[in-house]
Tab-separated table of C-alpha atoms and ligand atoms in Angstrom:
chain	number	residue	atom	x	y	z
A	1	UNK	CA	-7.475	-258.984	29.785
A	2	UNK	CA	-7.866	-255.085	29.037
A	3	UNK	CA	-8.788	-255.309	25.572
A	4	UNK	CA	-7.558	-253.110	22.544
A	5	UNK	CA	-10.767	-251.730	21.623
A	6	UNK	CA	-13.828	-251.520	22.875
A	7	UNK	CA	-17.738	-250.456	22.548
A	8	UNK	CA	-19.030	-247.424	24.251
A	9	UNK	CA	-23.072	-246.691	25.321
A	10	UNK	CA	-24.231	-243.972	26.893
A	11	UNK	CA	-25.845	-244.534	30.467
A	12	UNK	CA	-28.397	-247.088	30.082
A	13	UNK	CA	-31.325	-245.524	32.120
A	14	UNK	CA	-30.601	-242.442	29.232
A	15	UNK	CA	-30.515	-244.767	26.192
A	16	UNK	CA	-33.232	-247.157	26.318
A	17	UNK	CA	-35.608	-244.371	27.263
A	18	UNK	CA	-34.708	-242.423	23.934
A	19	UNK	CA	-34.744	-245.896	22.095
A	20	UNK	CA	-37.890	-246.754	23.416
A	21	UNK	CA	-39.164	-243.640	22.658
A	22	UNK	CA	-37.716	-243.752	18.769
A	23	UNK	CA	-38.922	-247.736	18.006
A	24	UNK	CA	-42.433	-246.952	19.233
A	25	UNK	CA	-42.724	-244.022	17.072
A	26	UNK	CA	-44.143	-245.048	14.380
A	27	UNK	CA	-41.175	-243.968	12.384
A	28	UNK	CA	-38.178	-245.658	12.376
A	29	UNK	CA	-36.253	-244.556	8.758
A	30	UNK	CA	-34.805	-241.779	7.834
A	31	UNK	CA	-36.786	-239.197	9.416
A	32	UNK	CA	-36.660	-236.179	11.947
A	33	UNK	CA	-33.746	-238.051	14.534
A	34	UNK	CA	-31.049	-238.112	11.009
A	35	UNK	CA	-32.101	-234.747	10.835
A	36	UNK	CA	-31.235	-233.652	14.002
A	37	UNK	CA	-28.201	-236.215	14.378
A	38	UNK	CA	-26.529	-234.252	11.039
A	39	UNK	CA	-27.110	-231.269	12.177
A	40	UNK	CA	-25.490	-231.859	15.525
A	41	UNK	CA	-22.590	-233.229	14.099
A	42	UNK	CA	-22.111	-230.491	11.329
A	43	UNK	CA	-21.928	-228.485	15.072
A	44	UNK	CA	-19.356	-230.865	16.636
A	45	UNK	CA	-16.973	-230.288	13.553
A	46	UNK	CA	-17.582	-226.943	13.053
A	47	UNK	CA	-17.971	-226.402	9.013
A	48	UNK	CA	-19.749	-228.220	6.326
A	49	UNK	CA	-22.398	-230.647	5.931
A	50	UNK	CA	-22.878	-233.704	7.365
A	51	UNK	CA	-24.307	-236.627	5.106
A	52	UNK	CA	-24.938	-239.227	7.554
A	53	UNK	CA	-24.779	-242.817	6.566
A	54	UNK	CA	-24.891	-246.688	7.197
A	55	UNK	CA	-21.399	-247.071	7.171
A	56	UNK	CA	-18.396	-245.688	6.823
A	57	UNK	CA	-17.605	-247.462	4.045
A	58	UNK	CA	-20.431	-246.095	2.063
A	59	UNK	CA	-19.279	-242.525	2.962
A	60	UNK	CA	-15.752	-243.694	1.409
A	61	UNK	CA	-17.767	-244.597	-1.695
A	62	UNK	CA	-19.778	-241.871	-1.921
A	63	UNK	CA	-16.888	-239.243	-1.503
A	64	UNK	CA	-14.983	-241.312	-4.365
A	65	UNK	CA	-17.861	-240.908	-6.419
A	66	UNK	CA	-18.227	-236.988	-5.656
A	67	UNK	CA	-14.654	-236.613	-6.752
A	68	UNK	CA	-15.593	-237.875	-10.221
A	69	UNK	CA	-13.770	-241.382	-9.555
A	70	UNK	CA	-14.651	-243.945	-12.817
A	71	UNK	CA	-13.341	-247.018	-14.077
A	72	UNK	CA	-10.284	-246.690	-15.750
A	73	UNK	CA	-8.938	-244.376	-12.834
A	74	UNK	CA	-6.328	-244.139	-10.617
A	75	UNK	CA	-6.509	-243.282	-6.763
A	76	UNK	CA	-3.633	-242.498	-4.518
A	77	UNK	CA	-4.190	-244.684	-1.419
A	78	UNK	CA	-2.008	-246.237	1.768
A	79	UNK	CA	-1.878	-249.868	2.478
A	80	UNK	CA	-1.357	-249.219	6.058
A	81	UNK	CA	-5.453	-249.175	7.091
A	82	UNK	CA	-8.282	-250.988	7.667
A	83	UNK	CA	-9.346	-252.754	4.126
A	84	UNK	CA	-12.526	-250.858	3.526
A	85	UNK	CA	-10.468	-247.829	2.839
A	86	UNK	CA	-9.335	-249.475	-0.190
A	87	UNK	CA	-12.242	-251.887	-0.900
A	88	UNK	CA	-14.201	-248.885	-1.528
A	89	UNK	CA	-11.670	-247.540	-4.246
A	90	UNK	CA	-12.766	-250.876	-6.146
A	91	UNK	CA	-16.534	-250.373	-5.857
A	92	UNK	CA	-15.795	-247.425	-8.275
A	93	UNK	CA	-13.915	-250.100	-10.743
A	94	UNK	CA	-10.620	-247.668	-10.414
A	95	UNK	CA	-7.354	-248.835	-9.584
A	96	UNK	CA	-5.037	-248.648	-6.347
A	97	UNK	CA	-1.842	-247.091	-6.429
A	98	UNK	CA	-0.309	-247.437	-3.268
A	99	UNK	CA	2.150	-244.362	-1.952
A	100	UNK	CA	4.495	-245.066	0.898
A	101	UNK	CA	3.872	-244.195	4.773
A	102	UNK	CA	6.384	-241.883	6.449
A	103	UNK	CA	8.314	-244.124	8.535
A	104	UNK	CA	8.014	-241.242	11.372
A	105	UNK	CA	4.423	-241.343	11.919
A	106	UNK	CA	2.828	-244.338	9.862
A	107	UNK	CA	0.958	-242.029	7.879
A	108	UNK	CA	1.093	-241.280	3.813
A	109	UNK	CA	4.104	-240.088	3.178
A	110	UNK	CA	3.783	-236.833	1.114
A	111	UNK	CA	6.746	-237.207	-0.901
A	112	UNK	CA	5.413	-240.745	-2.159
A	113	UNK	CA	1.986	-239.224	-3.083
A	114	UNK	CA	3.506	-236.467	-5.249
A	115	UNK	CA	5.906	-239.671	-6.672
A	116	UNK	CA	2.858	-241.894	-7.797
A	117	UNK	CA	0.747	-238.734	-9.523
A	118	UNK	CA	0.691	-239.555	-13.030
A	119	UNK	CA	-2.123	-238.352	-15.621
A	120	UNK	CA	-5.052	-241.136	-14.520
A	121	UNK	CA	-4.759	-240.219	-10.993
A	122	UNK	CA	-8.063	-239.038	-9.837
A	123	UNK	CA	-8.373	-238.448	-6.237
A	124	UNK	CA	-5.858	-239.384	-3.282
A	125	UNK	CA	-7.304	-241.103	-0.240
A	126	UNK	CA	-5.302	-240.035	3.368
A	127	UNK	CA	-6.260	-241.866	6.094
A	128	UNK	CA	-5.634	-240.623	10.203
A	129	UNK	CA	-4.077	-244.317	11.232
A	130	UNK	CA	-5.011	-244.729	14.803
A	131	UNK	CA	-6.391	-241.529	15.466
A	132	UNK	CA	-3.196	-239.801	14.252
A	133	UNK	CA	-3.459	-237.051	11.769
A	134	UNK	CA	-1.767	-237.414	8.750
A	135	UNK	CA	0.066	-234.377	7.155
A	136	UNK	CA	-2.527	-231.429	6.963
A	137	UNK	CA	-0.404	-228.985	5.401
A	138	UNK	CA	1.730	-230.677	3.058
A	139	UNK	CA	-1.593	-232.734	1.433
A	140	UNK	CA	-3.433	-229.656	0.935
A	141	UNK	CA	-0.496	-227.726	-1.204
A	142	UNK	CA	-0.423	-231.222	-3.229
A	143	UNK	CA	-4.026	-231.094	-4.144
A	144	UNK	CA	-3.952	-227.574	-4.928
A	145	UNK	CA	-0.774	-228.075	-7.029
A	146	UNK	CA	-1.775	-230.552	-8.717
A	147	UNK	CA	-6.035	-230.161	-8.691
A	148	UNK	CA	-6.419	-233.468	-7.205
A	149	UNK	CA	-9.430	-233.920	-4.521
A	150	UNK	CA	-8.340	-235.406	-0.995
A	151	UNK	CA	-10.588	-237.400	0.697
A	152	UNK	CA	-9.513	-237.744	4.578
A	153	UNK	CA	-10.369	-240.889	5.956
A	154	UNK	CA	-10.764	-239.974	9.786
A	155	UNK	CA	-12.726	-243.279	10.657
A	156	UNK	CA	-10.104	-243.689	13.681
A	157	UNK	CA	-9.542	-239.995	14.162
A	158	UNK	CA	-13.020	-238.248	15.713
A	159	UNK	CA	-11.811	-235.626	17.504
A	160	UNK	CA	-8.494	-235.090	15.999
A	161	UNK	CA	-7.281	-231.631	15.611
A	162	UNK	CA	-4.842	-229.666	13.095
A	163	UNK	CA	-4.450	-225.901	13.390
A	164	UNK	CA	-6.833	-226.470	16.552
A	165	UNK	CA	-9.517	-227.647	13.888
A	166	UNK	CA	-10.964	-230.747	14.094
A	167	UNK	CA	-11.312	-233.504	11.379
A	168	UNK	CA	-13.464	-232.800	8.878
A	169	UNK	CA	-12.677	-229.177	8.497
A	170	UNK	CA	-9.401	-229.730	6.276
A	171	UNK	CA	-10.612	-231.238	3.246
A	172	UNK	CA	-13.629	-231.449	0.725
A	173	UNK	CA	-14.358	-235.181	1.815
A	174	UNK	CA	-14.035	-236.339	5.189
A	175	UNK	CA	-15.347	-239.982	6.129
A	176	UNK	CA	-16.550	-241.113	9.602
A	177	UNK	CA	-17.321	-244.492	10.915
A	178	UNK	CA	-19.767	-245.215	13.614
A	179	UNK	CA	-19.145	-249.159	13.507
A	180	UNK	CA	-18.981	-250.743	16.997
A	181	UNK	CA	-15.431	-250.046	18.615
A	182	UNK	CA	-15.156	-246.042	17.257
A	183	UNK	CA	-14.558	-243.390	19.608
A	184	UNK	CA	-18.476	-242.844	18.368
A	185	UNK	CA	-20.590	-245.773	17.860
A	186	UNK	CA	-24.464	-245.708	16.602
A	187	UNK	CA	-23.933	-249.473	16.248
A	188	UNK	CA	-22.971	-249.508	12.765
A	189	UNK	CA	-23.495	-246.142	11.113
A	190	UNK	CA	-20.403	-243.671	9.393
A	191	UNK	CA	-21.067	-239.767	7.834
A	192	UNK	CA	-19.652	-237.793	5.396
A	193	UNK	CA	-18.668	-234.496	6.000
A	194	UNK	CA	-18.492	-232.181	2.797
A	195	UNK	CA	-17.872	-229.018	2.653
A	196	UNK	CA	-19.688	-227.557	-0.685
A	197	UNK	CA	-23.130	-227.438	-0.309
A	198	UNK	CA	-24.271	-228.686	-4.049
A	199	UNK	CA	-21.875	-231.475	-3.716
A	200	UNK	CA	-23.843	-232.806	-0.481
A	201	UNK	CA	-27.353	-232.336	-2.216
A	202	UNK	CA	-25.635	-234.234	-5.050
A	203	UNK	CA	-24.619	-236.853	-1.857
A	204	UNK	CA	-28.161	-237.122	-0.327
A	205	UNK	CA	-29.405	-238.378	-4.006
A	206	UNK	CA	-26.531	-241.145	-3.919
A	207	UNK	CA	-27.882	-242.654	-0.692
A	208	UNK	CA	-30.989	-242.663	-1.498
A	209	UNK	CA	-31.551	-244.826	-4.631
A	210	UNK	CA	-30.918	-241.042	-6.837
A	211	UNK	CA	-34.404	-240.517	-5.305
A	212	UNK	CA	-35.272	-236.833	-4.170
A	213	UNK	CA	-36.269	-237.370	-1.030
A	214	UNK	CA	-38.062	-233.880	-1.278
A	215	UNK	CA	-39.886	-234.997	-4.087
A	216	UNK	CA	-42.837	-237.246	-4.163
A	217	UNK	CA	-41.974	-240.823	-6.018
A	218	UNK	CA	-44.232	-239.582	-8.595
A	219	UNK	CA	-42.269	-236.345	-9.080
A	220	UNK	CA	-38.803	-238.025	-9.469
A	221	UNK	CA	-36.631	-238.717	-12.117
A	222	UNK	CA	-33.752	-240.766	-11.263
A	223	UNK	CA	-30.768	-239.279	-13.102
A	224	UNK	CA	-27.352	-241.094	-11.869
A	225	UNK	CA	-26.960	-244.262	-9.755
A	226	UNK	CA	-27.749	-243.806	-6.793
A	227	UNK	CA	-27.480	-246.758	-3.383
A	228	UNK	CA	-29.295	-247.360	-0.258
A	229	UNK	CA	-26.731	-246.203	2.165
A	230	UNK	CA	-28.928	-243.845	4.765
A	231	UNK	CA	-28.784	-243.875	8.295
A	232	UNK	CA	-32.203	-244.574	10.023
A	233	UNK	CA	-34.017	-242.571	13.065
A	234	UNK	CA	-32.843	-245.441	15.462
A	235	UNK	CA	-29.116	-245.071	14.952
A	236	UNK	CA	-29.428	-241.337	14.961
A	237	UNK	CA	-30.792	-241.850	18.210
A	238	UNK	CA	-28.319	-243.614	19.376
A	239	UNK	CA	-25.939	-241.105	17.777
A	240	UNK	CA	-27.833	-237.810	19.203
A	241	UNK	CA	-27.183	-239.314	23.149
A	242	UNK	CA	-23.500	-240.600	22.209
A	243	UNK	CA	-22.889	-236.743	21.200
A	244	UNK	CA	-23.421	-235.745	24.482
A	245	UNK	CA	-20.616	-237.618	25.868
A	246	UNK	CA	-18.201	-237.165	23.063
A	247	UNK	CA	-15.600	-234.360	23.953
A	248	UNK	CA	-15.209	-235.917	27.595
A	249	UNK	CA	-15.103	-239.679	25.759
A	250	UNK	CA	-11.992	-238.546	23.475
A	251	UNK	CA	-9.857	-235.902	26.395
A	252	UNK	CA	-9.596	-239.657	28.047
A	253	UNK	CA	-8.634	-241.026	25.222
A	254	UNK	CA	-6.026	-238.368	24.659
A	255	UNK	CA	-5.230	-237.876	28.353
A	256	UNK	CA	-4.057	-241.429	28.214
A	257	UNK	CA	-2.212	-241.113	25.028
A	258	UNK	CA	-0.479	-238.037	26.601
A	259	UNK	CA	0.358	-240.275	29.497
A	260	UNK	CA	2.330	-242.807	27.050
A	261	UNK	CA	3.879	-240.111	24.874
A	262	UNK	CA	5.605	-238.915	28.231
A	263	UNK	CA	6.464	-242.036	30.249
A	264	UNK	CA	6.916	-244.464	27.224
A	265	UNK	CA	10.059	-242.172	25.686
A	266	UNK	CA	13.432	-243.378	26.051
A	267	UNK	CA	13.004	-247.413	26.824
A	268	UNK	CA	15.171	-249.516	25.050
A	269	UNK	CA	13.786	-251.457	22.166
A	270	UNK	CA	10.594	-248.889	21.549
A	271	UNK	CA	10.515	-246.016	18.977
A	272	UNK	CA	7.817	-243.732	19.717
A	273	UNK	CA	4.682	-241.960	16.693
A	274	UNK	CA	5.449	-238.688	15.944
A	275	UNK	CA	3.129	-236.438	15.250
A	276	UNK	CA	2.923	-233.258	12.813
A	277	UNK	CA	3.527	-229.731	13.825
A	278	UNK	CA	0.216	-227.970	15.053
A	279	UNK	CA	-1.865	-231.573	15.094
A	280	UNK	CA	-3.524	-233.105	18.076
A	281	UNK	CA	-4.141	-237.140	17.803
A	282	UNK	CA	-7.421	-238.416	19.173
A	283	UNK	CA	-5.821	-241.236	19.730
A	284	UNK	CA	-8.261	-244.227	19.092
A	285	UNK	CA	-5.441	-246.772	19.581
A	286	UNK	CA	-1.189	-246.253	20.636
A	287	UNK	CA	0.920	-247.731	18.191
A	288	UNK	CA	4.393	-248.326	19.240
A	289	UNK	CA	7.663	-249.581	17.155
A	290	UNK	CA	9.127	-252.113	18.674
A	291	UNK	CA	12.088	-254.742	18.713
A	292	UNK	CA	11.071	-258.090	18.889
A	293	UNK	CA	7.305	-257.629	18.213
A	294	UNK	CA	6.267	-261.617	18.924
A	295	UNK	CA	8.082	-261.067	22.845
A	296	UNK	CA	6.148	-257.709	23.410
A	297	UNK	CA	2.945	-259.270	22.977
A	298	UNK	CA	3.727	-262.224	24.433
A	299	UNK	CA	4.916	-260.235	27.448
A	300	UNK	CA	1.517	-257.374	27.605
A	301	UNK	CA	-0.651	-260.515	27.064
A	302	UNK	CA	1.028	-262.405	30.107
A	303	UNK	CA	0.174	-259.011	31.736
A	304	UNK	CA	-3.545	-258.937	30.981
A	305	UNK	CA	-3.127	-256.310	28.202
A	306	UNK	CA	-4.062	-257.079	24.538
A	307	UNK	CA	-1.554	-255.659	22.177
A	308	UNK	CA	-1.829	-256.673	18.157
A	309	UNK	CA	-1.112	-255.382	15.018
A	310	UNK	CA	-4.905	-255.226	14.136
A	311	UNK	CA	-4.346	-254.624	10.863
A	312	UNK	CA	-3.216	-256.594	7.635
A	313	UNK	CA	-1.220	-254.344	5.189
A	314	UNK	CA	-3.745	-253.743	2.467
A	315	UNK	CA	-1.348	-254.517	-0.295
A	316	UNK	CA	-0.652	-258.534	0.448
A	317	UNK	CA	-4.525	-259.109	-0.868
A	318	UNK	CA	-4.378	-260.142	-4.204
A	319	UNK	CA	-7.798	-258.278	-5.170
A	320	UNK	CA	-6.292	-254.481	-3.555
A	321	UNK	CA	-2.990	-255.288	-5.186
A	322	UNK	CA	-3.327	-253.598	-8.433
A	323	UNK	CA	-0.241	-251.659	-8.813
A	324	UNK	CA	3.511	-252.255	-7.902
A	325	UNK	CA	4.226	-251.371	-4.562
A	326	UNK	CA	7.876	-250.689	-3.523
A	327	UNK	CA	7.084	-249.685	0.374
A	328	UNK	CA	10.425	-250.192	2.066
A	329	UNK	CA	8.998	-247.085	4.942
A	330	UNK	CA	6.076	-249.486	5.194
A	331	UNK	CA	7.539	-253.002	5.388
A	332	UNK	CA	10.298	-251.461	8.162
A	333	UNK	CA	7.442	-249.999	10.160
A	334	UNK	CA	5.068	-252.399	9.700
A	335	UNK	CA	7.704	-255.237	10.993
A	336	UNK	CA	7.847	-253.369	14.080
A	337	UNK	CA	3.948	-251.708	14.459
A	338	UNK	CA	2.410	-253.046	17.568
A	339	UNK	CA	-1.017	-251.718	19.321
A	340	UNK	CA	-1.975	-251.089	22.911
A	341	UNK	CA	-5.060	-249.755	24.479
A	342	UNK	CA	-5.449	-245.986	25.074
A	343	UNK	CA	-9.302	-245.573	25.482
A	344	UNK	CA	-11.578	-245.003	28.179
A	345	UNK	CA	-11.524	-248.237	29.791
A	346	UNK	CA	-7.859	-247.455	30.880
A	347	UNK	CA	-7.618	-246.279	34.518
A	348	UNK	CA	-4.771	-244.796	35.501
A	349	UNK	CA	-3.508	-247.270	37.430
A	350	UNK	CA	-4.345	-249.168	34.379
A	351	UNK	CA	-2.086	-247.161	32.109
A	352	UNK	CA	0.697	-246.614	35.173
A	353	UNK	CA	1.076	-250.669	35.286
A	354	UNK	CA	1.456	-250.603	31.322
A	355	UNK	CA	4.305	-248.526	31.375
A	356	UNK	CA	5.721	-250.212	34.456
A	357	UNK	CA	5.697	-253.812	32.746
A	358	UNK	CA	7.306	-252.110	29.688
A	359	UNK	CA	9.978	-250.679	31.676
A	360	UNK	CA	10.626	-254.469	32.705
A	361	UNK	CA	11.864	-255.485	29.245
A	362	UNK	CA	10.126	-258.210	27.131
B	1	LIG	C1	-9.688	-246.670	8.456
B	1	LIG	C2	-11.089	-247.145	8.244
B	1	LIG	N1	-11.772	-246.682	7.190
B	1	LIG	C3	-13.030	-247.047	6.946
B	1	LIG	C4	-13.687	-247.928	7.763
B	1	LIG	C5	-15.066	-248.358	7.392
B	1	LIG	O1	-16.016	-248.052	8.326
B	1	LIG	P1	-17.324	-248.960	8.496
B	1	LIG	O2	-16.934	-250.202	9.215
B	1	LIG	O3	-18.230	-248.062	9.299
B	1	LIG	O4	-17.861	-249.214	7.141
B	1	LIG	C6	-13.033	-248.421	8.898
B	1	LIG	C7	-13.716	-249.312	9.855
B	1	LIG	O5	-13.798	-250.454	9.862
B	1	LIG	C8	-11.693	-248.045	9.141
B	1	LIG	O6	-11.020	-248.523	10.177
């Protein structure tokens, strides 16, 4: 079965060596490897600075909590993601208010954000679903009309360009996640990418306890609540090595997605993404629309091709559900939302007999 997602390591002979290296050390926590890792990264997206974490999640909760998000608040937020996206809005005790997707390209709709902003709304969370990014242009006139902070969510969109910038270079927050099946894996890891520089000194105390990691323990003064969310010297490592093979990891992962874009168009019972002017998906999954979603699987899986709707819309669990969510863009695209695989592991005559069985009918 070609699977949906899937882990990528560097060569082996290249990767244990550097492991072996890091474990043996002497030093395995945060030390000189994060150092390097963050500023390698900050060089990858080409602005800002990178705060490099355990998790993506923790970068979603530290960005919330750099925007000033409290109890009592509001944040602007899509049901159409993974559920850490919005588990993370709880952590700050502020509430969800779900905006609807564009039915074009499954990402916040723009409209709907500027619909829900009412006078508790603190910061609006965007997410890149699937690799595809959401509306540069339109979100950044919203939070400048309105002074509202934007935090991108670009767990599933590495590599994703607008303007021919990548991720990460379009708003004050952007969150990464290194988990397992991302384009970039450190085994579990995720970063946040900030642009202001007091803002990601402020970040580095929040990950650390509120310690000052310049600072002896005698020194510091803990000042705000701070959490234990660093990255450690042997994920860097693994991160340092997986940044070699990035850029040529992703153009297969878009090459692919390409492929789809231009042999899946016109075939009967399939809508096709689209994508906003000037943007460039990194494509970490293809989602399709399609008629009769049960048959389609049914059909790719009798094939040897996974195809799912991975996720659960974030607004059927009763603990995310905190507002009243009239989504009708969501529930018609979410009836029809089905994934295949576009990564690495496709061959071409992997993607070829994809498009081939599609033409078949299900
Ligand atoms: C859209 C989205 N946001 C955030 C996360 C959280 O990342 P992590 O698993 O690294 O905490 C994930 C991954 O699961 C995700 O898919």
């Amino acid at each position: 079965m070609i699977p949906l997602v899937k882990t990528s390591l560097p060569p082996k002979e290249i990767l244990i060596h550097k492991l072996e290296e890091v474990l043996y050390s002497g030093y395995i926590a945060q030390g000189e490897a994060v150092e390097i890792f963050e500023r390698k990264f900050e060089e990858y997206i080409g602005i800002g600075h990178t705060l490099s974490l355990n998790s993506g999640t923790a970068a979603l909760h530290i960005a919330l909590i750099l925007a000033g998000v409290k109890d009592g608040d509001e944040v602007i937020s899509t049901a159409l993601t993974a559920e850490p996206t919005n588990v993370a809005i709880k952590m700050t005790g502020a509430k969800i208010r779900w905006a609807d997707i564009d039915y074009n390209t499954g990402n916040i709709s723009p409209d709907s954000i500027e619909e829900n902003i009412n006078a508790k709304t603190k910061a609006i969370i965007v997410v890149d679903y699937a690799g595809i990014p959401v509306d540069v242009k339109r979100i950044q006139e919203i939070s400048e009309k309105y002074n509202i902070t934007v935090i991108e969510d670009a767990a599933h969109a590495l590599g994703a360009k607008f303007n021919g910038k990548k991720t990460g270079n379009h708003f004050p927050f952007t969150v990464f996640s290194f988990q397992a099946i991302k384009h970039l894996t450190t085994i579990d890891g995720g970063a946040l990418q900030i642009l202001d520089k007091k803002l990601y000194e402020k970040g580095k105390l929040i990950r650390w306890f509120g310690l000052d990691k310049k600072l002896t323990r005698m020194e510091n003064n803990i000042q705000l609540q701070g959490y234990k969310y660093h990255m450690n010297n042997v994920n860097a490592t693994i991160g340092i090595v997986q940044l070699e093979y990035i850029e040529g990891l992703i153009n297969k992962h878009v090459e692919n997605g390409k492929y789809f874009d231009k042999h899946l168009k016109n075939i009967d019972g399939i809508e096709l993404i689209q994508y906003y002017p000037n943007t460039e998906p990194s494509y970490w999954l293809y989602t399709l629309k399609v008629e009769n979603r049960d048959g389609f699987t049914k059909m790719m899986a009798d094939n040897g091709v996974m195809a799912s709707e991975l996720h659960k819309r974030n607004d059927l669990h009763t603990f995310l559900n905190d507002t009243q969510a009239y989504l009708p863009n969501l529930d018609k695209f979410h009836a029809k939302m089905v994934h295949i695989p576009c990564g690495w592991w496709l061959s071409n005559q992997d993607r070829q007999i994809i498009v081939e069985d599609i033409k078949k009918g299900w």
